[in-house]
Coordinates of C-alpha atoms and ligand atoms in Angstrom, one line a residue:
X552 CA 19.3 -15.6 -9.0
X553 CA 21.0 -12.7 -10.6
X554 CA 21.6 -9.8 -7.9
X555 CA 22.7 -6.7 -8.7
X556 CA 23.6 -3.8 -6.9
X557 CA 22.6 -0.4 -8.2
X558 CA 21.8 1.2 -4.8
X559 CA 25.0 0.7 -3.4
X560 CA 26.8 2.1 -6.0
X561 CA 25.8 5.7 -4.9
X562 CA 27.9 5.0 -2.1
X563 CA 28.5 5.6 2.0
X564 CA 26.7 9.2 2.0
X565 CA 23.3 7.2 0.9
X566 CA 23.4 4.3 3.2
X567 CA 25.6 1.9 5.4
X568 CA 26.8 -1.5 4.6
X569 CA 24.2 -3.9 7.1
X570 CA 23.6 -7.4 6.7
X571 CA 20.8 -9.9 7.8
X572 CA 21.1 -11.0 11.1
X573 CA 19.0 -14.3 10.9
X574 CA 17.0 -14.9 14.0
X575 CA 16.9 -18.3 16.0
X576 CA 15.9 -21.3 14.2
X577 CA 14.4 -19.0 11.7
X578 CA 12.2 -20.9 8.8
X579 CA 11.0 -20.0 5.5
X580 CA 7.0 -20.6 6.3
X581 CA 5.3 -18.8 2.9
X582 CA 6.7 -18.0 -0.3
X583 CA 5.1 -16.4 -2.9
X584 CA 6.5 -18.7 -6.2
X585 CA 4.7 -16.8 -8.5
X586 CA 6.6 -13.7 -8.1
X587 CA 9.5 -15.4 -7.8
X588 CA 8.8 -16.8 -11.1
X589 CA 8.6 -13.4 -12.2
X590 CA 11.6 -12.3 -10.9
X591 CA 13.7 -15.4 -12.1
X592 CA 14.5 -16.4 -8.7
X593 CA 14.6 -20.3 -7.7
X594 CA 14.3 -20.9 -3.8
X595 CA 15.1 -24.8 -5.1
X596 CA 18.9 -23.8 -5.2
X597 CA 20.9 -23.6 -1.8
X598 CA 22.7 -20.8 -2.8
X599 CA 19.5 -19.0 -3.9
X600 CA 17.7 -19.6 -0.3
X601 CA 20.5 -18.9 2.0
X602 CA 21.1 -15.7 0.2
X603 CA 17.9 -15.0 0.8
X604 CA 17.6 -15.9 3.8
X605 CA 20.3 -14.1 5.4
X606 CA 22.3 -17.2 5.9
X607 CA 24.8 -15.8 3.8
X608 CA 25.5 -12.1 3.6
X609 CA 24.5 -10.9 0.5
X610 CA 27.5 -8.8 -0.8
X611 CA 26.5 -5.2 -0.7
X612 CA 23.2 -5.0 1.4
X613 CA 22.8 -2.1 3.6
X614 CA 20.2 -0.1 5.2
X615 CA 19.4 3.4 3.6
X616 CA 19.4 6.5 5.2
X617 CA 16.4 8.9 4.9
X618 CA 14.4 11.7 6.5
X619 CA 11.1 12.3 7.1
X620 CA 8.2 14.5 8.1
X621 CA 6.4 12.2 10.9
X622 CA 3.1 13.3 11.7
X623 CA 3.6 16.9 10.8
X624 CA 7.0 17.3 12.5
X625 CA 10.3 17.2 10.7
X626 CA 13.2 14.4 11.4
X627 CA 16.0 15.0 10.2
X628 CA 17.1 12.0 10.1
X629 CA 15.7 8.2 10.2
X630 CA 16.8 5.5 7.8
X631 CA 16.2 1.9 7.6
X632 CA 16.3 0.9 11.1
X633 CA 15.1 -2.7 10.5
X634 CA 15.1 -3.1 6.8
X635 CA 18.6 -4.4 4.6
X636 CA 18.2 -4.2 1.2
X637 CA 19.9 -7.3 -0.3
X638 CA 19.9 -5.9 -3.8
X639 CA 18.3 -5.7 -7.2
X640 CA 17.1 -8.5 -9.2
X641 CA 15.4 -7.9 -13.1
X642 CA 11.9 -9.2 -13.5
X643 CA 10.5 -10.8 -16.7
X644 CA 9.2 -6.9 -17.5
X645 CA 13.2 -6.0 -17.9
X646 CA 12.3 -3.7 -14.5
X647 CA 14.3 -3.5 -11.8
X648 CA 13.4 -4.9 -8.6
X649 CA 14.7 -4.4 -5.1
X650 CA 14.8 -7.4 -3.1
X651 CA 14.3 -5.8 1.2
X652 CA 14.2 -7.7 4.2
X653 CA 12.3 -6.0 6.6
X654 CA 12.8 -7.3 11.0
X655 CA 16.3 -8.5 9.6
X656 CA 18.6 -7.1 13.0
X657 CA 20.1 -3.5 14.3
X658 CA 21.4 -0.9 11.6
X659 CA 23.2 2.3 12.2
X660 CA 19.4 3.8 11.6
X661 CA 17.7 1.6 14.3
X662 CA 17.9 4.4 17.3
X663 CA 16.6 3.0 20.2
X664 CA 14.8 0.2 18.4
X665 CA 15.6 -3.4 18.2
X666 CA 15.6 -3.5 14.5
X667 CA 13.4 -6.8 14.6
X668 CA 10.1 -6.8 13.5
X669 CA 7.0 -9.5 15.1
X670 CA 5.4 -12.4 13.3
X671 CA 1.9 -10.3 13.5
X672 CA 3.2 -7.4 11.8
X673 CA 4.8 -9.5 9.0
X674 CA 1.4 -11.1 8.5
X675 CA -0.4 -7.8 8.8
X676 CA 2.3 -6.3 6.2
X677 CA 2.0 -9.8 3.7
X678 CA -1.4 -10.0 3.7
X679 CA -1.9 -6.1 2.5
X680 CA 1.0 -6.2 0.0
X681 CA -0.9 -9.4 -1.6
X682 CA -4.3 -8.2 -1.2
X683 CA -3.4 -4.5 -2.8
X684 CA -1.6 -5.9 -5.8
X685 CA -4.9 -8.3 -6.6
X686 CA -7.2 -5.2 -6.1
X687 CA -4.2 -3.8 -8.8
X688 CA -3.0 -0.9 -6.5
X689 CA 0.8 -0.4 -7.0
X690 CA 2.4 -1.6 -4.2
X691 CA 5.8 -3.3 -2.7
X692 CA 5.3 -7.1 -2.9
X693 CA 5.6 -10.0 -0.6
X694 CA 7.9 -12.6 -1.7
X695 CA 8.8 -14.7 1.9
X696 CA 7.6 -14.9 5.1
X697 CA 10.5 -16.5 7.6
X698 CA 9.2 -16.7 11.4
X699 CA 11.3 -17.8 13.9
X700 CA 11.5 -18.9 17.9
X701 CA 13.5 -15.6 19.1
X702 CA 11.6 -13.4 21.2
X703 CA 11.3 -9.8 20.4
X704 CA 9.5 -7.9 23.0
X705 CA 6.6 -5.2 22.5
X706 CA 4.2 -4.4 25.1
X707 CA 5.1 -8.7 25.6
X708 CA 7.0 -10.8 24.0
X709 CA 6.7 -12.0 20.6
X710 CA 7.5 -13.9 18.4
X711 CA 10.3 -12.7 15.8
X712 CA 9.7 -12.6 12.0
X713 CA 11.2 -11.5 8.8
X714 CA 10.0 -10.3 5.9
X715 CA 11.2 -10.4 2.6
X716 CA 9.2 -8.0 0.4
X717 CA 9.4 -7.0 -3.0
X718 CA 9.3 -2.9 -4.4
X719 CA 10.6 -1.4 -7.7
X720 CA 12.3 1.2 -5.7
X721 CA 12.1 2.2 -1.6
X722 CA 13.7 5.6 -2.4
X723 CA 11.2 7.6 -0.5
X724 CA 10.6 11.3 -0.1
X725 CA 12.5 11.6 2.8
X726 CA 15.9 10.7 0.9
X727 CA 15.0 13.7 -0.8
X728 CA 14.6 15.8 2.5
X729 CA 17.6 13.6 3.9
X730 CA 19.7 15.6 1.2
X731 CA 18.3 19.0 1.2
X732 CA 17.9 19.7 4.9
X733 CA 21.3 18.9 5.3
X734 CA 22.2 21.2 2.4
X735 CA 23.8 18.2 0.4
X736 CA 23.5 19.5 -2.6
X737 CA 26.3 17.2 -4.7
X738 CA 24.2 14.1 -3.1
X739 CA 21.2 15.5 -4.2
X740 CA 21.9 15.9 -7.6
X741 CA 23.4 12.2 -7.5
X742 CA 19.8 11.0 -6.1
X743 CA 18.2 12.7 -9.1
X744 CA 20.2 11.5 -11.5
X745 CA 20.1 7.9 -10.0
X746 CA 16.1 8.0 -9.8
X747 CA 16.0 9.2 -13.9
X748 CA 18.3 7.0 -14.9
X749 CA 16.9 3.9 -12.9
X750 CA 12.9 5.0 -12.7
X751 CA 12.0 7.9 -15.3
X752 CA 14.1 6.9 -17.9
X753 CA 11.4 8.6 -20.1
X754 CA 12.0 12.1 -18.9
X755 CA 15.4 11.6 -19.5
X756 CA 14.3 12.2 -23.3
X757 CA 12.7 15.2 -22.7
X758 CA 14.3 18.7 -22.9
X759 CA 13.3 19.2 -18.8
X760 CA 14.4 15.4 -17.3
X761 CA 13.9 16.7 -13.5
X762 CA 10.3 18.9 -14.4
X763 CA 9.0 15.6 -16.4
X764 CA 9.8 13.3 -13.6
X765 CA 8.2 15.4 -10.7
X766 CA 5.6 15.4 -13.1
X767 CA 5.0 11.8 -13.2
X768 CA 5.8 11.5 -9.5
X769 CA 2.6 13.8 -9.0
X770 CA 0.8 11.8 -11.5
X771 CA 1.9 8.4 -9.9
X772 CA 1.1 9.4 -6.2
X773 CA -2.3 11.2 -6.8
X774 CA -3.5 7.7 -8.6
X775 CA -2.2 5.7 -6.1
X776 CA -4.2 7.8 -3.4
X777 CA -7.3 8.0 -6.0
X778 CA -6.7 3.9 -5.9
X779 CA -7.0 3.9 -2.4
X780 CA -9.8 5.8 -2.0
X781 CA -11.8 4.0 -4.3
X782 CA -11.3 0.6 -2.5
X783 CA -11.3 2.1 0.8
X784 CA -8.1 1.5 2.1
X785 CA -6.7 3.9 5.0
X786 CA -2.8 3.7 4.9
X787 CA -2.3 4.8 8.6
X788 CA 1.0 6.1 8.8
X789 CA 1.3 8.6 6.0
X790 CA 4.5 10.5 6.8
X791 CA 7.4 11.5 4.5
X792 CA 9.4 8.6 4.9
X793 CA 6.5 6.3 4.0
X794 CA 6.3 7.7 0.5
X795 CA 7.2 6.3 -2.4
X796 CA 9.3 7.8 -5.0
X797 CA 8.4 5.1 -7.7
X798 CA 4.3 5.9 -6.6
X799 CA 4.0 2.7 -4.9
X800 CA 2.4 1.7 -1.2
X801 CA 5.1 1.3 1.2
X802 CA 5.5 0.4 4.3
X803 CA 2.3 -1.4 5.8
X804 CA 1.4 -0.7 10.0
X805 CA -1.6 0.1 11.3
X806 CA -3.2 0.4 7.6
X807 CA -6.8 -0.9 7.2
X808 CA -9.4 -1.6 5.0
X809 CA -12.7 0.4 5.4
X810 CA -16.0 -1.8 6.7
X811 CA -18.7 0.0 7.7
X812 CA -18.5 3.6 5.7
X813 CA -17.2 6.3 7.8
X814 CA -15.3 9.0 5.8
X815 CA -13.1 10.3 8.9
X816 CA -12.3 6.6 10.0
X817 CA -8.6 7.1 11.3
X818 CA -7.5 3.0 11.9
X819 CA -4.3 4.0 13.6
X820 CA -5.3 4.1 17.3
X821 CA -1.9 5.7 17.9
X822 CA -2.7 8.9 15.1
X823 CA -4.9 10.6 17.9
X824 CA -5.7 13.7 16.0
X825 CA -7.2 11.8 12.9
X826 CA -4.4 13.8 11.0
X827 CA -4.4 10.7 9.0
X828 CA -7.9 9.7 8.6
X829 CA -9.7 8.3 5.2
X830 CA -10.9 11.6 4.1
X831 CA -7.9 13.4 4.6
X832 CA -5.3 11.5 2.7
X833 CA -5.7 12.9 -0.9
X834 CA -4.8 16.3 1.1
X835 CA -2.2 14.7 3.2
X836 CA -1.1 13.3 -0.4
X837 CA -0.7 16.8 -1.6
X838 CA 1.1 18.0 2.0
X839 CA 3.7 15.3 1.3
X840 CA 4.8 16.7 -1.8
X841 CA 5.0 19.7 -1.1
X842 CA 7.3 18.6 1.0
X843 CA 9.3 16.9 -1.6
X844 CA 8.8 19.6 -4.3
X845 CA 10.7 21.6 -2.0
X846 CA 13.8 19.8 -1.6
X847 CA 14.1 21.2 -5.5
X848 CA 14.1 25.2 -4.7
X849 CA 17.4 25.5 -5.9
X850 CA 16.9 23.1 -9.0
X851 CA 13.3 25.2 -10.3
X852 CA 11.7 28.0 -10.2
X853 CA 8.3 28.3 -7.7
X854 CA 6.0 29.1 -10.1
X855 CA 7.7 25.8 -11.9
X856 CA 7.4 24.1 -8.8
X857 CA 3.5 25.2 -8.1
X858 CA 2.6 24.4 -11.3
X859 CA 4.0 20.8 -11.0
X860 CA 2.0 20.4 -7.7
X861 CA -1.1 21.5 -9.3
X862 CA -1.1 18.5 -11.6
X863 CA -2.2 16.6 -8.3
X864 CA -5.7 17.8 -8.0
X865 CA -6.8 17.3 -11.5
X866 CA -5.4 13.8 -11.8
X867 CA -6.6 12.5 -8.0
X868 CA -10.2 13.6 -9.4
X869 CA -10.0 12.2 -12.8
X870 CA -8.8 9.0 -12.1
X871 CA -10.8 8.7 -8.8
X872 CA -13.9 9.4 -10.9
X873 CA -12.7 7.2 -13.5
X874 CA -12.8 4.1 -11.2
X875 CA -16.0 5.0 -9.2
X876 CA -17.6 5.1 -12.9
X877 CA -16.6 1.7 -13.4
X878 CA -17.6 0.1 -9.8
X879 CA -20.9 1.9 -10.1
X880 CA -21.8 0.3 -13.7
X881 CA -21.7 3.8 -15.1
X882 CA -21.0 5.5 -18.5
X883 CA -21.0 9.1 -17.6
X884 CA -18.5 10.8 -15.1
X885 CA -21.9 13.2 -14.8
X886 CA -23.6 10.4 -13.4
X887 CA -21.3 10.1 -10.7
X888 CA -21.2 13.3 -9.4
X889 CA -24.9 13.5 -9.4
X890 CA -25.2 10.2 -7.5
X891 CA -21.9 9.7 -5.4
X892 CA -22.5 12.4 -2.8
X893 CA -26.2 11.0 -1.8
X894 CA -24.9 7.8 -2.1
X895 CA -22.1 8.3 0.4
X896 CA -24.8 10.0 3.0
X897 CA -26.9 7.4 3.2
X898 CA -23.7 4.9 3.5
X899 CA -22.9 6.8 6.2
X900 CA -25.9 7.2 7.7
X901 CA -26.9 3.4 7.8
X902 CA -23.0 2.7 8.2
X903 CA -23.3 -0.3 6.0
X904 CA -20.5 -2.0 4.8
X905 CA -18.3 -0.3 1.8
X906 CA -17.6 -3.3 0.1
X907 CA -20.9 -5.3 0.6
X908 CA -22.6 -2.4 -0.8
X909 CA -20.7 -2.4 -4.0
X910 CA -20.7 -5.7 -4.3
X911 CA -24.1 -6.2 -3.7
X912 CA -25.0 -3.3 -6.7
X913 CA -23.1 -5.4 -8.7
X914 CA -25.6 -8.2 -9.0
X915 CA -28.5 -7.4 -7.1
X916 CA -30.5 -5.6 -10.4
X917 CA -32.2 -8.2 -11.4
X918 CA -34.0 -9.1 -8.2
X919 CA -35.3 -5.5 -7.9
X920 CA -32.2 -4.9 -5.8
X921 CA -33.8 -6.6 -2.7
X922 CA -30.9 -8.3 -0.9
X923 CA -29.5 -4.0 -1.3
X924 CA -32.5 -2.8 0.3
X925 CA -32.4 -5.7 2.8
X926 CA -29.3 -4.1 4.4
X927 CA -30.6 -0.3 5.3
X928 CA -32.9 1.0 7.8
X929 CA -34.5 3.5 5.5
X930 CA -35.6 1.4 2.5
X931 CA -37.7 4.7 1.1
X932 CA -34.1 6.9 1.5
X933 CA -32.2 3.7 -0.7
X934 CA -35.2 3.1 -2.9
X935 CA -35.2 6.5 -3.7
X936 CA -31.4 6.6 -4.8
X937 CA -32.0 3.4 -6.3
X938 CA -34.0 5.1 -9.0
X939 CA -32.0 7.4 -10.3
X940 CA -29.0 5.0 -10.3
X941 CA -31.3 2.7 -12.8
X942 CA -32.4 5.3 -14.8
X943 CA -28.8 6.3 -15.6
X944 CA -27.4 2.8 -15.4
X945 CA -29.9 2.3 -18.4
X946 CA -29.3 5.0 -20.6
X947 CA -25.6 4.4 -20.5
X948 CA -26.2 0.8 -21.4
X949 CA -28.7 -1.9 -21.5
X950 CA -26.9 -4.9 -21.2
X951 CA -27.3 -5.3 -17.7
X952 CA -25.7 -8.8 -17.9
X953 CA -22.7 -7.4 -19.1
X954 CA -22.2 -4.7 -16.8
X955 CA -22.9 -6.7 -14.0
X956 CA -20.2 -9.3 -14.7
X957 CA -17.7 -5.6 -15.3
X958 CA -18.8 -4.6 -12.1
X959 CA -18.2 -8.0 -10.2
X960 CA -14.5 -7.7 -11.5
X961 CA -14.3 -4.4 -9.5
X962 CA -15.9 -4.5 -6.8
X963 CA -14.0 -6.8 -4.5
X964 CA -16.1 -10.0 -2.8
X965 CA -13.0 -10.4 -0.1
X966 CA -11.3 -7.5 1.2
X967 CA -8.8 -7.7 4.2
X968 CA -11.4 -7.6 7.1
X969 CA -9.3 -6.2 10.5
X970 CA -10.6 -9.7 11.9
X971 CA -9.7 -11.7 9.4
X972 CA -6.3 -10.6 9.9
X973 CA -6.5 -11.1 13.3
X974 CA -7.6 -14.6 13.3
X975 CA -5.0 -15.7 10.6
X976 CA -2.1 -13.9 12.8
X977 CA -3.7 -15.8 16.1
X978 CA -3.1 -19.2 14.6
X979 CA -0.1 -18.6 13.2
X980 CA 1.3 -17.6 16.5
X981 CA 0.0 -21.0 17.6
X982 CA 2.3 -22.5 14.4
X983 CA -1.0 -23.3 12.1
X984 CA -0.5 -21.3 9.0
X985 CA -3.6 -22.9 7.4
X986 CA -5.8 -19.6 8.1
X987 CA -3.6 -17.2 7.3
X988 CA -2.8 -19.4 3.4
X989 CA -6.8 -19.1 3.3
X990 CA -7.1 -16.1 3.8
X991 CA -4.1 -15.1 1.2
X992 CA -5.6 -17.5 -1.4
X993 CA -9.3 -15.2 -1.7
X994 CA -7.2 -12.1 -1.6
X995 CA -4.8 -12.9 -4.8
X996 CA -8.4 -13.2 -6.5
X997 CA -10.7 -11.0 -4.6
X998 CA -13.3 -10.9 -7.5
X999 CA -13.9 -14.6 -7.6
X1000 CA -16.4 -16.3 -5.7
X1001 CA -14.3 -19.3 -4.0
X1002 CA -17.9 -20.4 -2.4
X1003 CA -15.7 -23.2 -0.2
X1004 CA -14.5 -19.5 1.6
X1005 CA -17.6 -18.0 2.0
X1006 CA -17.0 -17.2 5.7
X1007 CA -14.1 -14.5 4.5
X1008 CA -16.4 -12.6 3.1
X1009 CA -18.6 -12.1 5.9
X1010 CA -18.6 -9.2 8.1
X1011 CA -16.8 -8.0 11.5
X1012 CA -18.9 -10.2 14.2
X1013 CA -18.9 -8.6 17.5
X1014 CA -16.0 -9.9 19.1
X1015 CA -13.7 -8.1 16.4
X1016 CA -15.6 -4.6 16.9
X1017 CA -13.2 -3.7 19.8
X1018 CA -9.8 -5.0 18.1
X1019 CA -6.9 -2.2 18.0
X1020 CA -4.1 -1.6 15.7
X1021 CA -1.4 0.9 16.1
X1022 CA 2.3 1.8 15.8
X1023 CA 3.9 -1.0 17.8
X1024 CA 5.2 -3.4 15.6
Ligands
AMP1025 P1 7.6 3.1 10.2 O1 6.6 4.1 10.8 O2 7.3 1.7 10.6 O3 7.8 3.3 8.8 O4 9.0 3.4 11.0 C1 9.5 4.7 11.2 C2 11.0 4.6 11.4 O5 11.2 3.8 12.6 C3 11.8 4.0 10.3 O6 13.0 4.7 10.2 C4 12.0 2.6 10.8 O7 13.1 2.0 10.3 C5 12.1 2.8 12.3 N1 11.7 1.6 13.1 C6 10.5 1.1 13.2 N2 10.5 0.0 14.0 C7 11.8 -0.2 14.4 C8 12.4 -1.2 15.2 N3 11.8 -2.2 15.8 N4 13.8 -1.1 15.3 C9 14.4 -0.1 14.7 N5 13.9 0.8 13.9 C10 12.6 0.8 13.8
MG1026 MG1 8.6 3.4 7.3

């Protein structure tokens, strides 16, 4: 493994020097060999899997330091408070790849946190990375899962885990704010010049290198949040710090995946105003950079500043519609706006499953949609719909065949039920990892049928109705 260390040349204004602090009897219970392949690293060498592991310090890791807005309110200063990032490593796309433990020990960032994360959080965080990247959402990565017999102690104790995940970049917005709030302004220009030179090498081209990049950050964060609406995922914890300067999904908690469709579904028990809720995160997207766009007031102009933000709306929409054409077997972004919004009423209204529904449309045609119409109280209210969706599924194209196979490659069979996770994390707590390597298998290929896994596709039974995620990790 060839680690590099890019971050760290920046220096001790951008982070601290922090190393893993393994944690008792820790093992190395999942690895994910086919990114490693892709990042030329080869756990089969000792020196390779101790460096890894923590065993030996890695020679410049160190936690970053960062702001944040946290649920509307400004901190001025957070960091990685469990999190060491080892260093970079090139994939086999000549990219750049940090390489971050997260649960890996105290850090001048940790506050009054134990800088340890639990084994069900690591789970939680593994399966999501995995499942996102199938459903090709950008995202960090999860490359090893270590557990461990210390106890780290939440509302009880539990057991202690690592994580080693995989992102090209956890600069986050609230470096930005880190920077400017504290009217850093040398540092700043360091970060900016570190993120073109390292992420937007493009703009770097371009006769406005910080205009073009804010640009693309725009670009990359509204598809990322159209990506997410499309497949129904609810992040949970959208603040600052959790945002992605390279446009990719970071830091996994009480995220979930929607079930039965209800657009102000907030899955973070602990977010008790909703601020976060499905239907609010392409605004909350635009809240959190304006944030960032602001940390540039003395780099642009407003009106240069406004204008970049304005490139958010337009490219949410296009590419949001752009995928919804596609999962609804359509040819016309007409179409779906014609049919989307009564669609989503009576999804609401029968509160049937998100995915089932798609999935279901994808190959249900041909059958008069009947197994469709078996799901909903109001067959005459779906029939109806129904309908119209033919008659302008049809005049777009009349393969149906063909379509329908399109349409089974994006609309997802498995998607990361709440009590799936659960059950995986239950047993693994119990040592038997077998569940939770299920589970991870239908996720890397959500569109596949895998009939030997049937049961992962089936819906929340009662007993996971009631389960709870928040915060506490
Ligand atoms: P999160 O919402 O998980 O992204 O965390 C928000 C902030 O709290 C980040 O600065 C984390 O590093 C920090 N944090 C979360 N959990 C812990 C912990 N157990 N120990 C120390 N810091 C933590
Ligand atoms: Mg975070």
């Amino acid at each position: 493994m060839n680690l590099e260390h890019h971050f760290s040349m920046l220096g001790d204004m951008f982070s601290s020097k922090t190393v893993v602090q393994p944690l008792l009897e820790q093992r190395l219970v999942e690895f994910n060999q086919s990114l490693a392949t892709f990042l030329f690293i080869d756990i089969k060498s000792s020196q390779t899997k101790r460096l890894l592991s923590g065993e030996d310090a890695a020679p410049h890791s160190l936690s970053m330091v960062y702001a944040g807005h946290q649920f509307g309110g400004f901190s001025p200063q957070l960091g990685d408070g469990r999190g060491v990032l080892l260093g970079e490593v090139r994939g086999q796309d000549s990219l750049l790849y940090d390489l971050h433990m997260k649960g890996a020990g105290p850090t001048p960032y940790s506050r009054r946190g134990d800088g340890r994360a639990v084994l069900r959080s690591c789970i939680r965080e593994y399966l999501a990375s995995e499942a996102m990247a199938a459903l090709s959402i950008p995202t960090s990565r999860a490359l090893g899962l270590y557990d461990s017999r210390e106890a780290v102690y939440r509302e009880q104790p539990e057991a202690g885990a690592m994580l080693l995940r995989v992102a090209q970049g956890h600069i986050r917005f609230g470096h930005f704010e880190y920077f400017f709030y504290q009217g850093k302004q040398d540092q700043l220009n360091e970060l900016i010049d570190y993120c073109l030179e390292h992420y937007y090498p493009d703009s770097l081209k371009t006769d406005v290198p910080l205009e073009n990049m804010l640009k693309e950050v725009v670009k990359r964060t509204a598809r990322m949040i159209a990506k997410w609406q499309a497949v129904g995922f609810q992040h949970g914890v959208m603040n600052t710090d959790n945002f992605s300067f390279t446009g990719e999904t970071l830091d996994y908690g009480p995220y979930g995946f929607m079930e039965d469709y209800e657009p102000d579904w907030v899955c973070n028990h602990s977010d008790y105003e909703g601020r976060y809720a499905f239907s609010r995160q392409p605004g909350i997207g635009l809240w959190n950079l304006n944030c960032l766009m602001k940390c540039f007031s003395k780099h642009l102009e407003r009106d240069q500043l406004v204008a970049i933000l304005q490139g958010y709306e337009v490219e949410l929409q296009t590419h949001y519609d752009a995928l919804m054409m596609v999962k609804l077997g359509l040819n016309s972004s007409k179409d779906v706006h014609t049919l989307l919004p009564p669609l989503f009423s009576i999804l609401a209204s029968e509160k049937m499953d998100y995915s089932v529904f798609f999935r279901l449309l994808s190959y249900s045609e041909k059958d008069g949609f009947s197994l469709l119409l078996d799901e909903v109280v109001d067959r005459q209210r779906l029939q109806s719909w129904l309908q119209d969706y033919q008659a302008a599924r049809i005049a777009g194209c009349s393969d149906w065949q063909s379509v329908s196979e399109s349409m089974t490659q994006v609309n997802p069979k498995f998607i990361l039920r709440n009590y799936l996770a659960h059950s995986a994390i239950l047993a693994a707590e119990q040592g038997d990892y077998l569940p939770f390597r299920r589970l991870l298998n239908v996720l890397a290929s959500p569109f596949d049928e895998h009939p030997e896994s049937d049961s992962l596709a089936q819906r929340v039974p009662e007993w996971g109705k009631s389960l709870e995620v928040s915060c506490s990790s």
